[in-house]
Coordinates of C-alpha atoms and ligand atoms in Angstrom, one line a residue:
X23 CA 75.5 130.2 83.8
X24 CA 79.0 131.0 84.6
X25 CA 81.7 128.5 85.5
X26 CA 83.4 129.1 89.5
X27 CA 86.8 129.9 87.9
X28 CA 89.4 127.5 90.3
X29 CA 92.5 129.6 92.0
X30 CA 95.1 126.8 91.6
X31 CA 97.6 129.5 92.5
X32 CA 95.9 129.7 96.1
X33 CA 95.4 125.8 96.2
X34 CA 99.1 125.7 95.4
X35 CA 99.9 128.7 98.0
X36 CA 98.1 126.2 100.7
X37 CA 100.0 123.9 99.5
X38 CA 103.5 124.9 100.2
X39 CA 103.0 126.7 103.3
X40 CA 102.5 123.2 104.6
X41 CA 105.4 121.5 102.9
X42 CA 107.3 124.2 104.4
X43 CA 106.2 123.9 108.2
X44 CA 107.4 120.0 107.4
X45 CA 110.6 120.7 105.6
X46 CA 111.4 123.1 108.8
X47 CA 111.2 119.8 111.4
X48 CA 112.7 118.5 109.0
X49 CA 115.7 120.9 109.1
X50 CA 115.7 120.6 113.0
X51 CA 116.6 117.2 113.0
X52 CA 119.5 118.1 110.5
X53 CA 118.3 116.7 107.3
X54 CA 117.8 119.4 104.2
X55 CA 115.5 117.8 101.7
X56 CA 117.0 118.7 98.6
X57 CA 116.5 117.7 94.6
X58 CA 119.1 117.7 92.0
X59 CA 117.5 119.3 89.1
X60 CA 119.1 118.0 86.0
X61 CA 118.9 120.2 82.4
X62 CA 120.8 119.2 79.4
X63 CA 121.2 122.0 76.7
X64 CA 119.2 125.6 76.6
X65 CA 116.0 125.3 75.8
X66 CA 114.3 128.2 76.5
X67 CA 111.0 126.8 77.9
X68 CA 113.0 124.5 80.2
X69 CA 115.3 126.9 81.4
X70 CA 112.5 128.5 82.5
X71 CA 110.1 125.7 84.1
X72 CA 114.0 124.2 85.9
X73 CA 114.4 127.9 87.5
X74 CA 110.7 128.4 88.4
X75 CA 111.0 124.7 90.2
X76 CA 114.1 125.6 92.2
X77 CA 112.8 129.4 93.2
X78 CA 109.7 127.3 94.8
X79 CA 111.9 124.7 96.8
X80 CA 114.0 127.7 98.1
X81 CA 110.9 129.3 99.2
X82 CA 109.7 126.4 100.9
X83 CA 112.8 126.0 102.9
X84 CA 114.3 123.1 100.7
X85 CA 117.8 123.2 98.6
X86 CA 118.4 122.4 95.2
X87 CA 121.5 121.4 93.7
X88 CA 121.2 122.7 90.0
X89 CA 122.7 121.2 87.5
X90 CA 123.5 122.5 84.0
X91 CA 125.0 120.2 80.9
X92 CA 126.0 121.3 77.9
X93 CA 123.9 119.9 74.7
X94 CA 127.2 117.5 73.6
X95 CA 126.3 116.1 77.0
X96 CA 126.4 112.0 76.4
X97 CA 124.4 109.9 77.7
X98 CA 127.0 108.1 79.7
X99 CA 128.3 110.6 81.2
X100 CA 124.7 111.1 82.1
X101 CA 123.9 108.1 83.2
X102 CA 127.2 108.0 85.6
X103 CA 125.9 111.3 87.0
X104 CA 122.4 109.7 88.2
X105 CA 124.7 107.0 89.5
X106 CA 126.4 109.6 91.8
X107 CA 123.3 111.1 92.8
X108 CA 121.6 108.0 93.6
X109 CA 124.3 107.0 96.3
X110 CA 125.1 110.9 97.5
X111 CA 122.8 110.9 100.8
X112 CA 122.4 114.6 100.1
X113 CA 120.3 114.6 97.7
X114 CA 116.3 113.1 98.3
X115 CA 115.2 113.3 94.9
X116 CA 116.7 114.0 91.0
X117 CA 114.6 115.3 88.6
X118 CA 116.0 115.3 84.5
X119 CA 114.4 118.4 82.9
X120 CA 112.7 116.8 79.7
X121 CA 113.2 116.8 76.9
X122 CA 116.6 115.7 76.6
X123 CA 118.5 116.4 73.4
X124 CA 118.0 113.4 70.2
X125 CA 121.2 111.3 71.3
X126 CA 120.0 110.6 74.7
X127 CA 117.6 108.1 75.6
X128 CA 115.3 109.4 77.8
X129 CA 113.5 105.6 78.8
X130 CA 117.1 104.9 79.9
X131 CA 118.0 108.1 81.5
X132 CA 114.6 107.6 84.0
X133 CA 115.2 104.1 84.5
X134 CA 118.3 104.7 86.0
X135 CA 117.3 107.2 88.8
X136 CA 116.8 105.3 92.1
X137 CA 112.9 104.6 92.4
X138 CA 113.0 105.8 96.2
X139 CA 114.4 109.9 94.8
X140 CA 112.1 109.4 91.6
X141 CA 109.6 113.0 92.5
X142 CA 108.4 113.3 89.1
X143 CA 107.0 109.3 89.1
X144 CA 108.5 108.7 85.7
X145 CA 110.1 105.3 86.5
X146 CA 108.9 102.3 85.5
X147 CA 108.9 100.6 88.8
X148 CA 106.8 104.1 90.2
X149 CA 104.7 104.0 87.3
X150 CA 103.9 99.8 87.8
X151 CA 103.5 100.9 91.5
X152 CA 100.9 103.6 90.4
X153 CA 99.1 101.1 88.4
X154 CA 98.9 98.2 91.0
X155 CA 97.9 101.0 93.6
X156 CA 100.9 100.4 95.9
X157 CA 103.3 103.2 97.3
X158 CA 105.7 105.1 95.3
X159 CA 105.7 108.2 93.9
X160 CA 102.9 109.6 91.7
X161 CA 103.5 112.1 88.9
X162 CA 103.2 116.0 89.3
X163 CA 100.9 117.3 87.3
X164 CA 97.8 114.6 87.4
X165 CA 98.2 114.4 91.4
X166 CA 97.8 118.2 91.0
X167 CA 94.8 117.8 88.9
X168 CA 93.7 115.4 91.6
X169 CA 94.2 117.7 94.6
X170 CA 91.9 120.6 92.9
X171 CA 89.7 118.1 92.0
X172 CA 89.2 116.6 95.7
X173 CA 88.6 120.3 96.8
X174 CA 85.7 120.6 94.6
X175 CA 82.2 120.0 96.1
X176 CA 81.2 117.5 93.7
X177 CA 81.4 113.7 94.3
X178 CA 84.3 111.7 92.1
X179 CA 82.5 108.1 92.8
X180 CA 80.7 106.6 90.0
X181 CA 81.0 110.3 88.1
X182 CA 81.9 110.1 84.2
X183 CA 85.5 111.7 83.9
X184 CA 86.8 111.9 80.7
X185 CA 90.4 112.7 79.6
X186 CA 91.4 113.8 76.5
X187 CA 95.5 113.1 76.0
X188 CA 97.4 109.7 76.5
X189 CA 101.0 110.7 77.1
X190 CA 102.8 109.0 80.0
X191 CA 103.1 112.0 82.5
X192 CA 99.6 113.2 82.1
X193 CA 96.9 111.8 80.1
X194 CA 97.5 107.9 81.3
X195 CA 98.6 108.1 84.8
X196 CA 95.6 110.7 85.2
X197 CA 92.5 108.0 83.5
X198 CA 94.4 105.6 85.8
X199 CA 94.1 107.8 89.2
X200 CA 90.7 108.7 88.4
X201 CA 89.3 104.4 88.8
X202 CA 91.4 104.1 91.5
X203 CA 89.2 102.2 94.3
X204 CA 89.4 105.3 96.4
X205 CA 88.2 107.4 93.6
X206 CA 85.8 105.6 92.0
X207 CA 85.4 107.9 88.6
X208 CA 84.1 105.9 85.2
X209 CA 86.9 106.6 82.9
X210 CA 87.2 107.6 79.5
X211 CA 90.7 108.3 77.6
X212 CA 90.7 110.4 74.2
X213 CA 93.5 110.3 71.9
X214 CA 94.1 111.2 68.5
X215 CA 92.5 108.3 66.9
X216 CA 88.9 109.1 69.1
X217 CA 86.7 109.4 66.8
X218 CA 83.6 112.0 68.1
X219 CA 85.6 113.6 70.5
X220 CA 83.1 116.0 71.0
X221 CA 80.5 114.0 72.1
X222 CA 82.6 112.0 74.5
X223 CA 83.4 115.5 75.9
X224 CA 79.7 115.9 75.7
X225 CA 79.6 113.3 78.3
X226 CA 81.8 114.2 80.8
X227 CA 80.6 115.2 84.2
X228 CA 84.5 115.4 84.8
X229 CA 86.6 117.1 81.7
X230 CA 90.2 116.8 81.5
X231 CA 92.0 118.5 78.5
X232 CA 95.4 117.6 78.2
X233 CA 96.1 117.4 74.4
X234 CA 98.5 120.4 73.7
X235 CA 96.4 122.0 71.0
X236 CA 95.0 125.5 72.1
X237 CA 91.2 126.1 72.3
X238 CA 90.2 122.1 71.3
X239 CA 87.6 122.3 73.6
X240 CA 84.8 124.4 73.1
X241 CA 82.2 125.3 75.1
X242 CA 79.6 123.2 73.1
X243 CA 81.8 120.5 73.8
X244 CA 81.2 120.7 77.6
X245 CA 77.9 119.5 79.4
X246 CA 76.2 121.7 81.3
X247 CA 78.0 122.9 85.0
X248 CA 80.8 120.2 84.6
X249 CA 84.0 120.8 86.1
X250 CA 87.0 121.7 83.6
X251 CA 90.3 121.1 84.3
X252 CA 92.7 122.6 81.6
X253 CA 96.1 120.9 81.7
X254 CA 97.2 122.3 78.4
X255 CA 100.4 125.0 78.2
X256 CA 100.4 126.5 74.8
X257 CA 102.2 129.1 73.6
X258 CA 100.5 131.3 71.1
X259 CA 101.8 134.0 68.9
X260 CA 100.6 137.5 70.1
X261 CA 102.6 140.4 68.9
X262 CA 101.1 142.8 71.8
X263 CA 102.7 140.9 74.5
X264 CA 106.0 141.6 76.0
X265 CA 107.6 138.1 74.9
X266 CA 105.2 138.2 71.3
X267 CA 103.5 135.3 72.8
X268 CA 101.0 134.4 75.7
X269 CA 99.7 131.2 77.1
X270 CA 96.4 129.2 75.9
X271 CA 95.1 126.5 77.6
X272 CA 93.3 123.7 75.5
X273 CA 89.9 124.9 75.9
X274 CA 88.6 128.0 74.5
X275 CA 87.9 129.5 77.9
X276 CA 85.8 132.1 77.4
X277 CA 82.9 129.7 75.5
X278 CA 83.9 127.3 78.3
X279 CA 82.8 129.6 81.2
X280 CA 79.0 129.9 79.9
X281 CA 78.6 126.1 80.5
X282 CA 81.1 124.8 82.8
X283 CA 80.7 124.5 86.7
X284 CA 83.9 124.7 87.6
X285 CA 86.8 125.3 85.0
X286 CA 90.8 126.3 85.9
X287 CA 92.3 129.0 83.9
X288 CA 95.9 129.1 82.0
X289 CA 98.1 130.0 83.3
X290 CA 97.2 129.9 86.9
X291 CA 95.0 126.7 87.2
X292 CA 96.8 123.5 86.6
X293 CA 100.5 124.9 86.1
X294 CA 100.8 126.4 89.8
X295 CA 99.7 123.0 91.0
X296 CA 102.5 121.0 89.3
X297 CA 105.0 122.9 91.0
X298 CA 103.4 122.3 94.5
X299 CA 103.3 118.5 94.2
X300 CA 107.0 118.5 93.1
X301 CA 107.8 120.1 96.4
X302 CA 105.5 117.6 98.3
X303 CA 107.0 114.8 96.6
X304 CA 110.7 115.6 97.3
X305 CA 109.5 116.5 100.9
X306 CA 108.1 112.9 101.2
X307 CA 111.0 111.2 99.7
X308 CA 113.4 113.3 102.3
X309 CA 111.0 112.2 105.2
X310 CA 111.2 108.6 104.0
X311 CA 115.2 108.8 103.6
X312 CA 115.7 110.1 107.3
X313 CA 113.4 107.6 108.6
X314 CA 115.6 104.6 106.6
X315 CA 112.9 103.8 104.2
X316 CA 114.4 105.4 101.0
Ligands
LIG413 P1 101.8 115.1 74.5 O1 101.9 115.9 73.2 O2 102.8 114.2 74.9 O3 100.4 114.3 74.4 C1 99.2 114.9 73.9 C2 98.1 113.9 73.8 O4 97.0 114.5 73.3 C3 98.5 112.8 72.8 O5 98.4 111.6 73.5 C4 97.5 112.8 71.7 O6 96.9 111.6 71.4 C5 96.4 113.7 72.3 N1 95.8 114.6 71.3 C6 96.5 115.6 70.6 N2 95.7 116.2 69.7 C7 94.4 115.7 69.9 C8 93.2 115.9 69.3 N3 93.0 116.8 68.4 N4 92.1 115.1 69.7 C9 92.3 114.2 70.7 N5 93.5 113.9 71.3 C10 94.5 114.7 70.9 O7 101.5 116.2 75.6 P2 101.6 116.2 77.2 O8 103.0 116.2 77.6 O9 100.7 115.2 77.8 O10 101.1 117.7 77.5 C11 99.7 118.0 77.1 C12 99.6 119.5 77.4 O11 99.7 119.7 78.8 C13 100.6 120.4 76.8 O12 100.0 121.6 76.4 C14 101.6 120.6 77.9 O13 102.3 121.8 77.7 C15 100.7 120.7 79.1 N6 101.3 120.3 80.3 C16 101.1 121.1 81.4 C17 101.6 120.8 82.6 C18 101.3 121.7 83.7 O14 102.0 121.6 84.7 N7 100.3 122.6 83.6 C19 102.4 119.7 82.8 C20 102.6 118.8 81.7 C21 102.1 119.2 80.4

């Protein structure tokens, strides 16, 4: 058997062509949704993900108001920057590029960005909203996972998903998502202290990998025609390639293909989606500004 490799990259082209047919009404009533993207120091990584972010909202007829901070950057001065943005009617949604340098708090930076321009969902009162299934914004990356999931001829009631990775902006908000009511999936979350992982993996009908540790899962960890979703980004070492590395996903997906149903690649799977949800989300929080609910 060989796995239907998913096009996130199409899913995500789908995507934005409809965010874009929105932000253009939008525009016509006068209102250009636009997100203040927020990067502290030079990591190169971020640097990149901040430009690929604002290169997509341009495409999809939306602004961005980029903003770069040196390193030394305080977090007061940070936190009096949010303040602006939060009460600047120009601007729908903020996003602060993570991670921020040691000296800043991160918890505190989120918490102060106005719940109603929060697009990535990190904020407490988004993430509490999440949990008690009421509106707010949900995070990028899991809805993305969602969105390729829903597309997928397989049904996510009473299936056996199993996630593997508990940080805040993928692992948990993703195990919570999946036993939604609406969803109906039989969760389990893997961590580092699981022990067996791979026979929970064994188990899943659903199998999310979203640990950060290239080639984890391996094809004997994966039950026969499941679907695979590969959240991981890893860079690995490869002196061939242009920038002597290239991107792995968490799941060794070669030995994944001869079992899985349905698996995404890296890059291309997961990554592409991220970026469509972003736009989505700012769209939405522009649409609810205009309309006085923001
Ligand atoms: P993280 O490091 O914050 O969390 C990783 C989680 O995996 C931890 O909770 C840990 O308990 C678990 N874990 C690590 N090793 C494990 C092991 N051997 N067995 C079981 N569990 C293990 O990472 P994160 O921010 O959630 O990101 C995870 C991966 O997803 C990274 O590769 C990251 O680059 C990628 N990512 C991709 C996107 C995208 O848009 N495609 C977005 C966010 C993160």
């Amino acid at each position: 058997m060989s796995a239907i490799v998913i096009d996130g990259k199409a899913a995500a082209q789908k995507i934005r062509a409809g965010v874009k047919v929105r932000a253009a009404a939008l525009r016509e009533k006068g209102v250009l949704p636009c997100l203040a993207v927020i990067l502290v120091g030079e990591d190169p990584a971020s640097l990149s993900y901040v430009g690929a972010k604002e290169k997509a909202l341009t495409e999809a007829g939306m602004a961005s108001r980029d903003i770069r901070l040196p390193q030394s950057t305080g977090e007061g001065e940070l936190l009096a920057l949010i303040g602006q943005l939060n009460r600047d009617p120009a601007i729908h949604g903020i996003l602060v590029q993570l991670p921020l340098p040691a000296h800043i708090g991160e918890d505190t930076v989120i918490a102060a960005i106005d719940p109603a321009k929060d697009v990535d969902g990190f904020h407490p009162f988004s993430v509490g909203s999440m949990v008690l299934e009421r509106p707010g914004f949900l995070p990028c990356t899991p809805l993305g996972v969602l969105t390729l999931l829903r597309e997928l001829p397989l049904t996510l009631a009473g299936a056996h998903a199993v996630v593997v990775g508990r940080s805040n902006i993928v692992g948990k908000p993703l195990a919570n998502l999946l036993c939604r009511r609406d969803l109906n999936a039989t969760v389990t979350l893997c961590h580092t202290g699981t022990r067996d992982l791979a026979a929970r993996c064994r188990e899943a009908d659903i199998l999310i990998a979203a640990a950060g540790k290239p080639g984890l899962i391996s094809g004997g960890m994966i039950k026969e025609g499941a679907a695979v979703i590969d959240v991981g980004v890893n860079r690995v070492a490869d002196p061939a390639a242009k920038k002597g590395f290239r991107l792995r996903g968490d799941v060794d997906f070669e030995s994944a293909l001869e079992r899985a149903g349905w698996i995404t690649p890296v890059p291309g799977g997961v990554g592409p989606m991220t970026i469509a949800m972003l736009l989505q989300n700012v769209l939405r929080a522009a649409e609810q500004q205009e309309q006085g609910h923001g």
